[in-house]
PDB file of C-alpha atoms in Angstrom:
ATOM      1  CA  MET A   1     -17.636  19.516 -19.843  1.00 67.00           C
ATOM      2  CA  GLY A   2     -14.641  17.175 -17.813  1.00 86.00           C
ATOM      3  CA  LYS A   3     -13.127  18.113 -14.830  1.00 95.00           C
ATOM      4  CA  ARG A   4      -9.698  17.547 -13.096  1.00 97.00           C
ATOM      5  CA  VAL A   5      -8.867  14.784 -11.754  1.00 98.00           C
ATOM      6  CA  VAL A   6      -6.082  13.761  -9.333  1.00 98.00           C
ATOM      7  CA  ILE A   7      -6.095  10.226  -8.892  1.00 98.00           C
ATOM      8  CA  ALA A   8      -4.173   8.750  -6.135  1.00 97.00           C
ATOM      9  CA  LEU A   9      -3.516   4.723  -6.548  1.00 94.00           C
ATOM     10  CA  GLY A  10      -2.614   2.097  -3.335  1.00 81.00           C
ATOM     11  CA  GLY A  11       0.095  -0.128  -3.643  1.00 73.00           C
ATOM     12  CA  ASN A  12      -2.029  -2.591  -4.887  1.00 73.00           C
ATOM     13  CA  ALA A  13      -2.144  -1.185  -8.133  1.00 84.00           C
ATOM     14  CA  ILE A  14       1.221  -2.193  -8.664  1.00 91.00           C
ATOM     15  CA  LEU A  15       1.896  -4.687  -5.892  1.00 87.00           C
ATOM     16  CA  ARG A  16      -0.666  -6.976  -4.668  1.00 84.00           C
ATOM     17  CA  PRO A  17       0.405  -8.484  -0.456  1.00 78.00           C
ATOM     18  CA  ASN A  18       1.907 -11.934  -1.053  1.00 82.00           C
ATOM     19  CA  GLN A  19       2.562 -11.305  -4.343  1.00 88.00           C
ATOM     20  CA  GLU A  20       6.301 -11.662  -5.879  1.00 92.00           C
ATOM     21  CA  ALA A  21       7.515  -8.363  -7.016  1.00 90.00           C
ATOM     22  CA  THR A  22       8.549  -9.538 -10.418  1.00 95.00           C
ATOM     23  CA  TYR A  23       8.955  -6.834 -12.877  1.00 95.00           C
ATOM     24  CA  GLU A  24       6.306  -9.182 -14.857  1.00 96.00           C
ATOM     25  CA  ASN A  25       3.854  -9.005 -12.404  1.00 95.00           C
ATOM     26  CA  GLN A  26       3.760  -5.458 -11.182  1.00 95.00           C
ATOM     27  CA  LEU A  27       3.507  -4.418 -15.184  1.00 96.00           C
ATOM     28  CA  LYS A  28       0.874  -6.724 -15.419  1.00 95.00           C
ATOM     29  CA  ASN A  29      -1.358  -5.204 -12.350  1.00 94.00           C
ATOM     30  CA  VAL A  30      -0.075  -1.518 -13.384  1.00 96.00           C
ATOM     31  CA  GLN A  31      -1.433  -2.928 -16.501  1.00 96.00           C
ATOM     32  CA  ILE A  32      -5.337  -3.170 -15.460  1.00 94.00           C
ATOM     33  CA  SER A  33      -4.563   0.053 -13.541  1.00 94.00           C
ATOM     34  CA  SER A  34      -3.587   1.847 -17.241  1.00 96.00           C
ATOM     35  CA  ASP A  35      -6.724   0.393 -18.949  1.00 95.00           C
ATOM     36  CA  LEU A  36      -9.309   1.987 -16.264  1.00 94.00           C
ATOM     37  CA  ILE A  37      -7.677   5.428 -15.882  1.00 96.00           C
ATOM     38  CA  ALA A  38      -8.239   5.454 -20.105  1.00 96.00           C
ATOM     39  CA  LYS A  39     -11.677   4.861 -19.080  1.00 95.00           C
ATOM     40  CA  VAL A  40     -11.249   8.134 -16.989  1.00 95.00           C
ATOM     41  CA  LYS A  41      -9.856  10.010 -19.719  1.00 96.00           C
ATOM     42  CA  LYS A  42     -12.082   8.585 -22.481  1.00 95.00           C
ATOM     43  CA  ALA A  43     -14.911  10.181 -20.685  1.00 94.00           C
ATOM     44  CA  GLY A  44     -13.069  13.124 -20.653  1.00 95.00           C
ATOM     45  CA  HIS A  45     -11.830  14.610 -17.727  1.00 96.00           C
ATOM     46  CA  LYS A  46      -8.206  15.971 -17.217  1.00 97.00           C
ATOM     47  CA  VAL A  47      -5.924  13.712 -15.261  1.00 98.00           C
ATOM     48  CA  ILE A  48      -2.993  13.789 -12.996  1.00 98.00           C
ATOM     49  CA  VAL A  49      -1.420  10.699 -11.328  1.00 98.00           C
ATOM     50  CA  THR A  50       0.368   9.297  -8.494  1.00 98.00           C
ATOM     51  CA  HIS A  51       0.813   6.135  -6.743  1.00 96.00           C
ATOM     52  CA  GLY A  52       2.319   4.426  -3.794  1.00 91.00           C
ATOM     53  CA  ASN A  53       5.843   2.877  -3.844  1.00 90.00           C
ATOM     54  CA  GLY A  54       6.403   1.262  -0.075  1.00 84.00           C
ATOM     55  CA  PRO A  55       6.722  -2.177  -1.862  1.00 84.00           C
ATOM     56  CA  GLN A  56       8.935  -1.136  -4.200  1.00 90.00           C
ATOM     57  CA  VAL A  57      11.218   1.239  -2.768  1.00 89.00           C
ATOM     58  CA  GLY A  58      11.653  -0.846   0.399  1.00 85.00           C
ATOM     59  CA  ASN A  59      12.815  -4.149  -2.073  1.00 89.00           C
ATOM     60  CA  ILE A  60      15.776  -1.103  -3.742  1.00 93.00           C
ATOM     61  CA  LEU A  61      16.953  -0.662  -0.648  1.00 89.00           C
ATOM     62  CA  ARG A  62      17.303  -4.128   0.409  1.00 87.00           C
ATOM     63  CA  GLN A  63      19.426  -4.232  -2.660  1.00 93.00           C
ATOM     64  CA  ASN A  64      21.431  -1.500  -1.232  1.00 91.00           C
ATOM     65  CA  GLU A  65      21.738  -3.532   1.767  1.00 85.00           C
ATOM     66  CA  GLU A  66      22.497  -6.438  -0.046  1.00 89.00           C
ATOM     67  CA  ALA A  67      25.111  -5.678  -2.536  1.00 94.00           C
ATOM     68  CA  LYS A  68      27.227  -2.512  -0.216  1.00 90.00           C
ATOM     69  CA  GLU A  69      29.481  -4.882  -0.253  1.00 93.00           C
ATOM     70  CA  VAL A  70      30.354  -3.959  -4.210  1.00 97.00           C
ATOM     71  CA  VAL A  71      28.402  -1.081  -4.711  1.00 95.00           C
ATOM     72  CA  PRO A  72      28.435   1.768  -2.566  1.00 94.00           C
ATOM     73  CA  ALA A  73      24.579   1.737  -0.857  1.00 91.00           C
ATOM     74  CA  LEU A  74      22.411   5.208  -1.589  1.00 94.00           C
ATOM     75  CA  PRO A  75      20.088   7.472   0.358  1.00 93.00           C
ATOM     76  CA  ILE A  76      16.598   7.382   0.468  1.00 94.00           C
ATOM     77  CA  ASP A  77      15.479  10.037  -0.660  1.00 96.00           C
ATOM     78  CA  VAL A  78      18.082   8.466  -3.721  1.00 97.00           C
ATOM     79  CA  CYS A  79      16.179   4.934  -4.164  1.00 95.00           C
ATOM     80  CA  SER A  80      12.863   7.608  -3.622  1.00 96.00           C
ATOM     81  CA  ALA A  81      14.060   8.854  -7.512  1.00 97.00           C
ATOM     82  CA  GLU A  82      14.708   5.103  -8.434  1.00 96.00           C
ATOM     83  CA  SER A  83      11.194   4.300  -7.369  1.00 95.00           C
ATOM     84  CA  GLN A  84       9.497   6.832  -9.304  1.00 96.00           C
ATOM     85  CA  GLY A  85      11.457   6.147 -11.793  1.00 96.00           C
ATOM     86  CA  PHE A  86      10.981   2.511 -12.539  1.00 95.00           C
ATOM     87  CA  ILE A  87       6.810   2.898 -11.653  1.00 96.00           C
ATOM     88  CA  GLY A  88       6.366   5.620 -13.857  1.00 97.00           C
ATOM     89  CA  TYR A  89       7.814   3.938 -17.405  1.00 98.00           C
ATOM     90  CA  MET A  90       5.642   1.269 -16.629  1.00 97.00           C
ATOM     91  CA  MET A  91       2.572   2.984 -16.307  1.00 97.00           C
ATOM     92  CA  GLU A  92       3.655   5.454 -19.600  1.00 98.00           C
ATOM     93  CA  GLN A  93       3.698   2.898 -20.982  1.00 98.00           C
ATOM     94  CA  THR A  94       0.301   1.210 -20.535  1.00 98.00           C
ATOM     95  CA  LEU A  95      -0.943   4.062 -20.941  1.00 98.00           C
ATOM     96  CA  LYS A  96       0.353   4.983 -23.651  1.00 98.00           C
ATOM     97  CA  ASN A  97      -1.013   1.274 -25.410  1.00 98.00           C
ATOM     98  CA  ALA A  98      -4.229   1.618 -23.622  1.00 97.00           C
ATOM     99  CA  LEU A  99      -4.858   5.466 -25.283  1.00 97.00           C
ATOM    100  CA  GLN A 100      -3.682   3.963 -28.463  1.00 96.00           C
ATOM    101  CA  SER A 101      -5.998   1.387 -27.854  1.00 95.00           C
ATOM    102  CA  SER A 102      -9.441   3.157 -27.374  1.00 93.00           C
ATOM    103  CA  GLY A 103      -8.650   5.546 -30.204  1.00 94.00           C
ATOM    104  CA  GLU A 104      -7.493   8.536 -27.842  1.00 93.00           C
ATOM    105  CA  THR A 105      -5.372  10.817 -28.778  1.00 94.00           C
ATOM    106  CA  ALA A 106      -3.663  12.038 -25.064  1.00 96.00           C
ATOM    107  CA  GLY A 107      -0.092  12.042 -24.028  1.00 98.00           C
ATOM    108  CA  VAL A 108       1.416  11.021 -21.456  1.00 98.00           C
ATOM    109  CA  VAL A 109       4.339  12.514 -19.207  1.00 98.00           C
ATOM    110  CA  THR A 110       6.134  10.941 -15.794  1.00 98.00           C
ATOM    111  CA  LEU A 111       7.558  13.647 -14.218  1.00 98.00           C
ATOM    112  CA  VAL A 112      10.313  12.692 -11.126  1.00 97.00           C
ATOM    113  CA  THR A 113       8.884  15.192  -8.488  1.00 98.00           C
ATOM    114  CA  GLU A 114      10.387  16.622  -5.718  1.00 98.00           C
ATOM    115  CA  THR A 115       8.292  17.386  -2.223  1.00 98.00           C
ATOM    116  CA  GLU A 116       8.799  19.781  -0.159  1.00 98.00           C
ATOM    117  CA  VAL A 117       8.886  19.735   3.774  1.00 98.00           C
ATOM    118  CA  ASP A 118      10.006  21.935   6.774  1.00 97.00           C
ATOM    119  CA  PRO A 119      13.245  21.527   8.039  1.00 96.00           C
ATOM    120  CA  LYS A 120      11.988  22.127  11.251  1.00 96.00           C
ATOM    121  CA  ASP A 121       9.006  19.200  11.091  1.00 97.00           C
ATOM    122  CA  PRO A 122       8.901  17.485  14.231  1.00 97.00           C
ATOM    123  CA  ALA A 123       8.555  14.869  12.596  1.00 96.00           C
ATOM    124  CA  PHE A 124      12.628  15.088  11.719  1.00 95.00           C
ATOM    125  CA  ASN A 125      12.650  14.786  15.867  1.00 94.00           C
ATOM    126  CA  ASP A 126      10.603  11.389  15.786  1.00 93.00           C
ATOM    127  CA  PRO A 127      10.955   9.070  13.341  1.00 92.00           C
ATOM    128  CA  THR A 128       7.869   6.668  13.294  1.00 88.00           C
ATOM    129  CA  LYS A 129       7.524   5.182   9.504  1.00 86.00           C
ATOM    130  CA  PRO A 130       9.317   1.449   9.002  1.00 85.00           C
ATOM    131  CA  ILE A 131      10.871   0.507   5.827  1.00 82.00           C
ATOM    132  CA  GLY A 132      13.186  -1.566   4.158  1.00 74.00           C
ATOM    133  CA  VAL A 133      13.869  -5.044   5.280  1.00 74.00           C
ATOM    134  CA  PHE A 134      13.062  -7.070   8.721  1.00 82.00           C
ATOM    135  CA  PHE A 135      16.472  -7.168  10.974  1.00 87.00           C
ATOM    136  CA  THR A 136      16.815  -9.543  13.883  1.00 91.00           C
ATOM    137  CA  LYS A 137      16.989  -7.903  17.695  1.00 92.00           C
ATOM    138  CA  GLU A 138      20.839  -8.881  17.734  1.00 93.00           C
ATOM    139  CA  GLU A 139      21.146  -7.013  13.840  1.00 91.00           C
ATOM    140  CA  SER A 140      18.896  -4.250  15.319  1.00 92.00           C
ATOM    141  CA  LYS A 141      21.288  -3.964  17.486  1.00 93.00           C
ATOM    142  CA  ARG A 142      24.302  -3.540  15.126  1.00 92.00           C
ATOM    143  CA  LEU A 143      22.881  -1.208  13.648  1.00 90.00           C
ATOM    144  CA  ILE A 144      22.175   0.973  15.431  1.00 93.00           C
ATOM    145  CA  ALA A 145      25.282   1.026  16.545  1.00 93.00           C
ATOM    146  CA  GLU A 146      27.322   0.775  13.455  1.00 88.00           C
ATOM    147  CA  LYS A 147      24.958   3.507  11.224  1.00 86.00           C
ATOM    148  CA  ASN A 148      23.488   5.388  13.964  1.00 88.00           C
ATOM    149  CA  TRP A 149      20.040   4.583  12.807  1.00 89.00           C
ATOM    150  CA  VAL A 150      16.813   4.283  13.993  1.00 92.00           C
ATOM    151  CA  MET A 151      14.994   1.340  15.058  1.00 93.00           C
ATOM    152  CA  GLY A 152      11.059  -0.375  16.020  1.00 91.00           C
ATOM    153  CA  GLU A 153      10.250  -3.399  16.242  1.00 89.00           C
ATOM    154  CA  ASP A 154       7.155  -3.872  13.580  1.00 83.00           C
ATOM    155  CA  ALA A 155       4.144  -5.516  14.572  1.00 74.00           C
ATOM    156  CA  GLY A 156       5.540  -8.728  15.745  1.00 79.00           C
ATOM    157  CA  ARG A 157       7.762  -9.084  12.373  1.00 81.00           C
ATOM    158  CA  GLY A 158      11.371  -8.505  14.015  1.00 89.00           C
ATOM    159  CA  TYR A 159      12.254  -4.848  13.801  1.00 90.00           C
ATOM    160  CA  ARG A 160      13.441  -2.130  10.512  1.00 87.00           C
ATOM    161  CA  ARG A 161      14.712   0.946  10.008  1.00 87.00           C
ATOM    162  CA  LEU A 162      12.672   4.039  11.021  1.00 91.00           C
ATOM    163  CA  VAL A 163      12.608   7.684   9.617  1.00 90.00           C
ATOM    164  CA  PRO A 164      11.007  10.814   9.507  1.00 94.00           C
ATOM    165  CA  SER A 165       7.713  11.316   7.961  1.00 94.00           C
ATOM    166  CA  PRO A 166       7.312  14.979   7.933  1.00 96.00           C
ATOM    167  CA  LYS A 167       4.414  16.933   6.843  1.00 96.00           C
ATOM    168  CA  PRO A 168       4.680  18.258   2.762  1.00 97.00           C
ATOM    169  CA  MET A 169       4.561  21.941   2.183  1.00 98.00           C
ATOM    170  CA  THR A 170       4.829  22.065  -1.495  1.00 97.00           C
ATOM    171  CA  ILE A 171       4.963  20.237  -4.438  1.00 98.00           C
ATOM    172  CA  HIS A 172       7.391  20.969  -7.138  1.00 98.00           C
ATOM    173  CA  GLY A 173       6.637  21.357 -10.569  1.00 97.00           C
ATOM    174  CA  VAL A 174       3.130  21.998 -10.599  1.00 97.00           C
ATOM    175  CA  GLU A 175       3.091  24.788 -12.976  1.00 97.00           C
ATOM    176  CA  ALA A 176       4.315  22.335 -14.849  1.00 98.00           C
ATOM    177  CA  ILE A 177       1.759  19.949 -14.062  1.00 98.00           C
ATOM    178  CA  LYS A 178      -1.251  22.990 -14.476  1.00 97.00           C
ATOM    179  CA  THR A 179      -0.290  23.465 -17.818  1.00 98.00           C
ATOM    180  CA  LEU A 180       0.291  19.870 -19.493  1.00 98.00           C
ATOM    181  CA  VAL A 181      -2.726  18.693 -18.550  1.00 97.00           C
ATOM    182  CA  GLU A 182      -4.653  21.470 -20.373  1.00 96.00           C
ATOM    183  CA  GLN A 183      -2.299  20.012 -23.437  1.00 97.00           C
ATOM    184  CA  ASN A 184      -3.743  17.396 -23.564  1.00 97.00           C
ATOM    185  CA  GLN A 185      -1.339  15.290 -21.609  1.00 98.00           C
ATOM    186  CA  ILE A 186      -1.793  13.305 -18.651  1.00 98.00           C
ATOM    187  CA  VAL A 187       0.549  13.548 -15.862  1.00 98.00           C
ATOM    188  CA  ILE A 188       1.826  10.672 -13.125  1.00 98.00           C
ATOM    189  CA  CYS A 189       3.745  12.734 -10.645  1.00 98.00           C
ATOM    190  CA  ALA A 190       4.926  12.864  -6.909  1.00 97.00           C
ATOM    191  CA  GLY A 191       4.390   8.850  -6.753  1.00 96.00           C
ATOM    192  CA  GLY A 192       5.355   7.889  -3.087  1.00 94.00           C
ATOM    193  CA  GLY A 193       4.606  11.743  -1.968  1.00 96.00           C
ATOM    194  CA  GLY A 194       6.996  13.231  -3.398  1.00 97.00           C
ATOM    195  CA  ILE A 195      11.034  12.605  -2.933  1.00 98.00           C
ATOM    196  CA  PRO A 196      11.787  14.927   0.124  1.00 97.00           C
ATOM    197  CA  VAL A 197      13.642  17.722   0.319  1.00 98.00           C
ATOM    198  CA  ILE A 198      14.568  20.973   1.783  1.00 98.00           C
ATOM    199  CA  ARG A 199      16.346  24.615   2.313  1.00 96.00           C
ATOM    200  CA  ASN A 200      19.226  24.922   3.315  1.00 93.00           C
ATOM    201  CA  GLN A 201      20.286  27.461   4.754  1.00 92.00           C
ATOM    202  CA  ASP A 202      21.551  29.537   1.264  1.00 95.00           C
ATOM    203  CA  HIS A 203      17.664  28.474   0.406  1.00 95.00           C
ATOM    204  CA  LEU A 204      19.225  26.171  -1.820  1.00 97.00           C
ATOM    205  CA  LEU A 205      17.257  22.665  -2.136  1.00 97.00           C
ATOM    206  CA  LYS A 206      18.929  19.423  -0.232  1.00 97.00           C
ATOM    207  CA  GLY A 207      17.271  16.043  -0.435  1.00 97.00           C
ATOM    208  CA  VAL A 208      16.848  14.138   2.896  1.00 96.00           C
ATOM    209  CA  GLU A 209      16.618  11.118   4.510  1.00 93.00           C
ATOM    210  CA  ALA A 210      12.394  10.651   4.915  1.00 95.00           C
ATOM    211  CA  VAL A 211       9.149   9.450   3.725  1.00 94.00           C
ATOM    212  CA  ILE A 212       6.281  11.420   3.059  1.00 95.00           C
ATOM    213  CA  ASP A 213       3.078   9.927   3.510  1.00 92.00           C
ATOM    214  CA  LYS A 214       1.735   9.212   0.167  1.00 93.00           C
ATOM    215  CA  ASP A 215      -2.349  10.300   0.929  1.00 93.00           C
ATOM    216  CA  ARG A 216      -1.324  13.680   2.627  1.00 95.00           C
ATOM    217  CA  SER A 217       1.036  14.593  -0.690  1.00 97.00           C
ATOM    218  CA  ALA A 218      -2.162  13.596  -2.773  1.00 97.00           C
ATOM    219  CA  LEU A 219      -4.215  16.125  -1.356  1.00 97.00           C
ATOM    220  CA  THR A 220      -1.328  18.523  -0.910  1.00 98.00           C
ATOM    221  CA  LEU A 221      -0.420  17.538  -5.560  1.00 98.00           C
ATOM    222  CA  SER A 222      -4.803  18.296  -5.746  1.00 98.00           C
ATOM    223  CA  GLN A 223      -4.962  21.383  -4.230  1.00 98.00           C
ATOM    224  CA  GLN A 224      -2.269  22.981  -5.347  1.00 98.00           C
ATOM    225  CA  THR A 225      -2.629  21.623  -9.277  1.00 98.00           C
ATOM    226  CA  ASN A 226      -6.545  23.995  -8.158  1.00 97.00           C
ATOM    227  CA  ALA A 227      -8.422  19.985  -8.923  1.00 98.00           C
ATOM    228  CA  ASP A 228     -12.068  19.731  -9.259  1.00 97.00           C
ATOM    229  CA  VAL A 229     -11.704  15.693  -7.847  1.00 97.00           C
ATOM    230  CA  PHE A 230      -9.628  14.937  -5.215  1.00 98.00           C
ATOM    231  CA  MET A 231     -10.227  10.804  -6.063  1.00 97.00           C
ATOM    232  CA  ILE A 232      -8.552   7.895  -3.550  1.00 96.00           C
ATOM    233  CA  LEU A 233      -8.752   4.571  -6.144  1.00 94.00           C
ATOM    234  CA  THR A 234      -8.563   1.352  -2.893  1.00 89.00           C
ATOM    235  CA  ASP A 235      -8.995  -2.216  -2.977  1.00 85.00           C
ATOM    236  CA  VAL A 236     -13.286  -1.797  -1.646  1.00 88.00           C
ATOM    237  CA  PRO A 237     -15.304   0.018  -3.387  1.00 93.00           C
ATOM    238  CA  ASN A 238     -16.224   2.103  -0.649  1.00 95.00           C
ATOM    239  CA  VAL A 239     -15.746   3.372   2.985  1.00 95.00           C
ATOM    240  CA  TYR A 240     -17.714   1.776   5.369  1.00 94.00           C
ATOM    241  CA  LEU A 241     -18.796   1.854   8.739  1.00 94.00           C
ATOM    242  CA  HIS A 242     -17.960  -1.225  11.779  1.00 90.00           C
ATOM    243  CA  TYR A 243     -15.875  -2.149   8.821  1.00 88.00           C
ATOM    244  CA  GLY A 244     -16.212  -6.137   8.488  1.00 84.00           C
ATOM    245  CA  LYS A 245     -18.804  -6.333  11.289  1.00 89.00           C
ATOM    246  CA  PRO A 246     -22.284  -7.081  11.068  1.00 91.00           C
ATOM    247  CA  ASN A 247     -23.378  -4.331  11.279  1.00 91.00           C
ATOM    248  CA  GLN A 248     -20.813  -2.968   8.974  1.00 91.00           C
ATOM    249  CA  LEU A 249     -22.460   0.338   6.508  1.00 94.00           C
ATOM    250  CA  LYS A 250     -21.649   1.223   3.345  1.00 95.00           C
ATOM    251  CA  LEU A 251     -21.592   4.953   3.041  1.00 96.00           C
ATOM    252  CA  GLU A 252     -21.783   7.040  -0.283  1.00 96.00           C
ATOM    253  CA  GLU A 253     -22.589  10.220  -0.332  1.00 95.00           C
ATOM    254  CA  VAL A 254     -21.779  11.749   3.402  1.00 95.00           C
ATOM    255  CA  THR A 255     -21.265  15.222   4.096  1.00 95.00           C
ATOM    256  CA  LEU A 256     -18.494  17.403   4.760  1.00 95.00           C
ATOM    257  CA  ALA A 257     -20.725  17.430   8.671  1.00 94.00           C
ATOM    258  CA  ASP A 258     -21.262  13.580   9.304  1.00 95.00           C
ATOM    259  CA  ALA A 259     -17.133  12.461   7.571  1.00 96.00           C
ATOM    260  CA  GLU A 260     -15.756  14.792  10.048  1.00 96.00           C
ATOM    261  CA  THR A 261     -17.616  13.312  12.741  1.00 95.00           C
ATOM    262  CA  TYR A 262     -17.348   9.847  11.814  1.00 95.00           C
ATOM    263  CA  MET A 263     -13.781  10.506  11.730  1.00 95.00           C
ATOM    264  CA  SER A 264     -13.565  12.210  15.508  1.00 94.00           C
ATOM    265  CA  GLU A 265     -15.298   8.944  16.738  1.00 93.00           C
ATOM    266  CA  GLY A 266     -12.359   6.398  15.505  1.00 91.00           C
ATOM    267  CA  HIS A 267     -13.868   4.738  12.456  1.00 92.00           C
ATOM    268  CA  PHE A 268     -11.513   4.247  10.411  1.00 90.00           C
ATOM    269  CA  ALA A 269      -7.653   2.998  10.732  1.00 83.00           C
ATOM    270  CA  ASP A 270      -4.811   4.577  11.092  1.00 79.00           C
ATOM    271  CA  GLY A 271      -3.160   2.385   8.931  1.00 70.00           C
ATOM    272  CA  SER A 272      -5.641   1.696   6.051  1.00 79.00           C
ATOM    273  CA  MET A 273      -8.770   4.110   5.582  1.00 91.00           C
ATOM    274  CA  GLY A 274      -8.115   6.770   8.500  1.00 91.00           C
ATOM    275  CA  PRO A 275      -5.513   8.630   6.223  1.00 90.00           C
ATOM    276  CA  LYS A 276      -7.258   8.304   3.186  1.00 94.00           C
ATOM    277  CA  MET A 277     -10.885  10.204   4.797  1.00 95.00           C
ATOM    278  CA  GLU A 278      -7.739  12.331   6.573  1.00 95.00           C
ATOM    279  CA  ALA A 279      -7.354  13.359   3.653  1.00 96.00           C
ATOM    280  CA  ALA A 280     -10.151  13.476   1.301  1.00 97.00           C
ATOM    281  CA  ILE A 281     -12.438  15.173   4.535  1.00 97.00           C
ATOM    282  CA  ALA A 282      -9.583  18.376   3.939  1.00 97.00           C
ATOM    283  CA  PHE A 283     -10.035  18.424   0.375  1.00 97.00           C
ATOM    284  CA  ALA A 284     -13.374  18.154   0.176  1.00 97.00           C
ATOM    285  CA  ALA A 285     -13.393  20.856   3.308  1.00 95.00           C
ATOM    286  CA  SER A 286     -11.812  23.353   0.484  1.00 92.00           C
ATOM    287  CA  GLY A 287     -15.535  23.146  -1.112  1.00 94.00           C
ATOM    288  CA  LYS A 288     -14.479  20.749  -4.087  1.00 96.00           C
ATOM    289  CA  GLU A 289     -15.726  16.789  -4.260  1.00 96.00           C
ATOM    290  CA  ALA A 290     -13.324  13.644  -2.841  1.00 97.00           C
ATOM    291  CA  ILE A 291     -14.090  10.569  -3.675  1.00 98.00           C
ATOM    292  CA  ILE A 292     -12.590   7.026  -2.387  1.00 97.00           C
ATOM    293  CA  CYS A 293     -13.446   4.097  -4.738  1.00 95.00           C
ATOM    294  CA  SER A 294     -12.195   0.722  -6.649  1.00 92.00           C
ATOM    295  CA  LEU A 295     -10.376   1.222  -9.209  1.00 89.00           C
ATOM    296  CA  ASP A 296     -12.881  -0.003 -11.900  1.00 90.00           C
ATOM    297  CA  GLU A 297     -15.852   1.656 -10.691  1.00 94.00           C
ATOM    298  CA  ALA A 298     -14.095   5.295 -11.251  1.00 93.00           C
ATOM    299  CA  VAL A 299     -15.867   6.266 -13.573  1.00 93.00           C
ATOM    300  CA  ALA A 300     -18.922   6.135 -12.676  1.00 95.00           C
ATOM    301  CA  ALA A 301     -17.856   6.951  -9.725  1.00 95.00           C
ATOM    302  CA  LEU A 302     -17.304  10.825 -11.214  1.00 94.00           C
ATOM    303  CA  ALA A 303     -21.018  10.060 -12.668  1.00 93.00           C
ATOM    304  CA  GLY A 304     -21.937   9.866  -8.982  1.00 93.00           C
ATOM    305  CA  ASN A 305     -23.407   6.605  -9.401  1.00 95.00           C
ATOM    306  CA  ALA A 306     -20.330   4.242  -7.508  1.00 96.00           C
ATOM    307  CA  GLY A 307     -17.800   4.667  -4.817  1.00 97.00           C
ATOM    308  CA  THR A 308     -17.981   6.828  -1.146  1.00 97.00           C
ATOM    309  CA  ARG A 309     -18.242  10.448  -1.986  1.00 97.00           C
ATOM    310  CA  ILE A 310     -17.691  13.545   0.339  1.00 97.00           C
ATOM    311  CA  LEU A 311     -19.167  16.281   0.072  1.00 93.00           C
ATOM    312  CA  PRO A 312     -18.630  19.926   0.641  1.00 90.00           C
ATOM    313  CA  ILE A 313     -21.708  20.152   2.353  1.00 78.00           C
ATOM    314  CA  LYS A 314     -21.895  21.131   6.162  1.00 63.00           C
TER     315      LYS A 314
END
């Protein structure tokens, strides 16, 4: 019997490092991803897909900045919604084509998804997430003065705007997602962590300028849709200890207790595998299986034959 699987696609599935961000390049990358996701569906699983949007929303913000004298710039939450729409369009179209070519009758639905956060989240008082284009030190000072932006140096490459990254509380539309999945639909949702929204004093929804961590959001989506498996797809086939060193060790089946130990020992970098392992461990702690693997090994990993599988065993 098929499993309900949440697949979290990394940014490389849409745009690779140093690749020109043309529509054609991104569509080609998404096509490769969709062909492999279709194989997961063909293997009998119920599929929910979420994805990153870092390069795409960054380019949309740059377009806003470059054209601000002609067209008024839009807030970050609206730019996030734009990126969900165009990535969802590419993914839905290529998935439908891949399913049709394989003789699979499943449908595909894209949901522009809001993710509710706590307006009192401490992250709003400590913006740390760099977004958008790079500026010089002088430009940075001007933006702080003119727009009251928080700016910070990013890895010696220049200055970027820093925005809050609050924790996700609720993925909106979860009941609709679960219903659609049961009706043989692949659902694409919560792209880029979801569009961040809060409740105002009247308990009404309102967008906020923030960026939600996509791994945390994918975990929340997996938990709230009652997924059987939370699968994070990356550009490496496994998680490793001592990555890139002579004593590099590939992890395959890992108990929850061992995974927690490796995490506490600092084996996984904050900017790469760390957030993915943190999310996978949290899901396994709920009593279900989490998988980190490469896109082309997704079907084999679900069968227990590839990837790093974190098992809910203490």
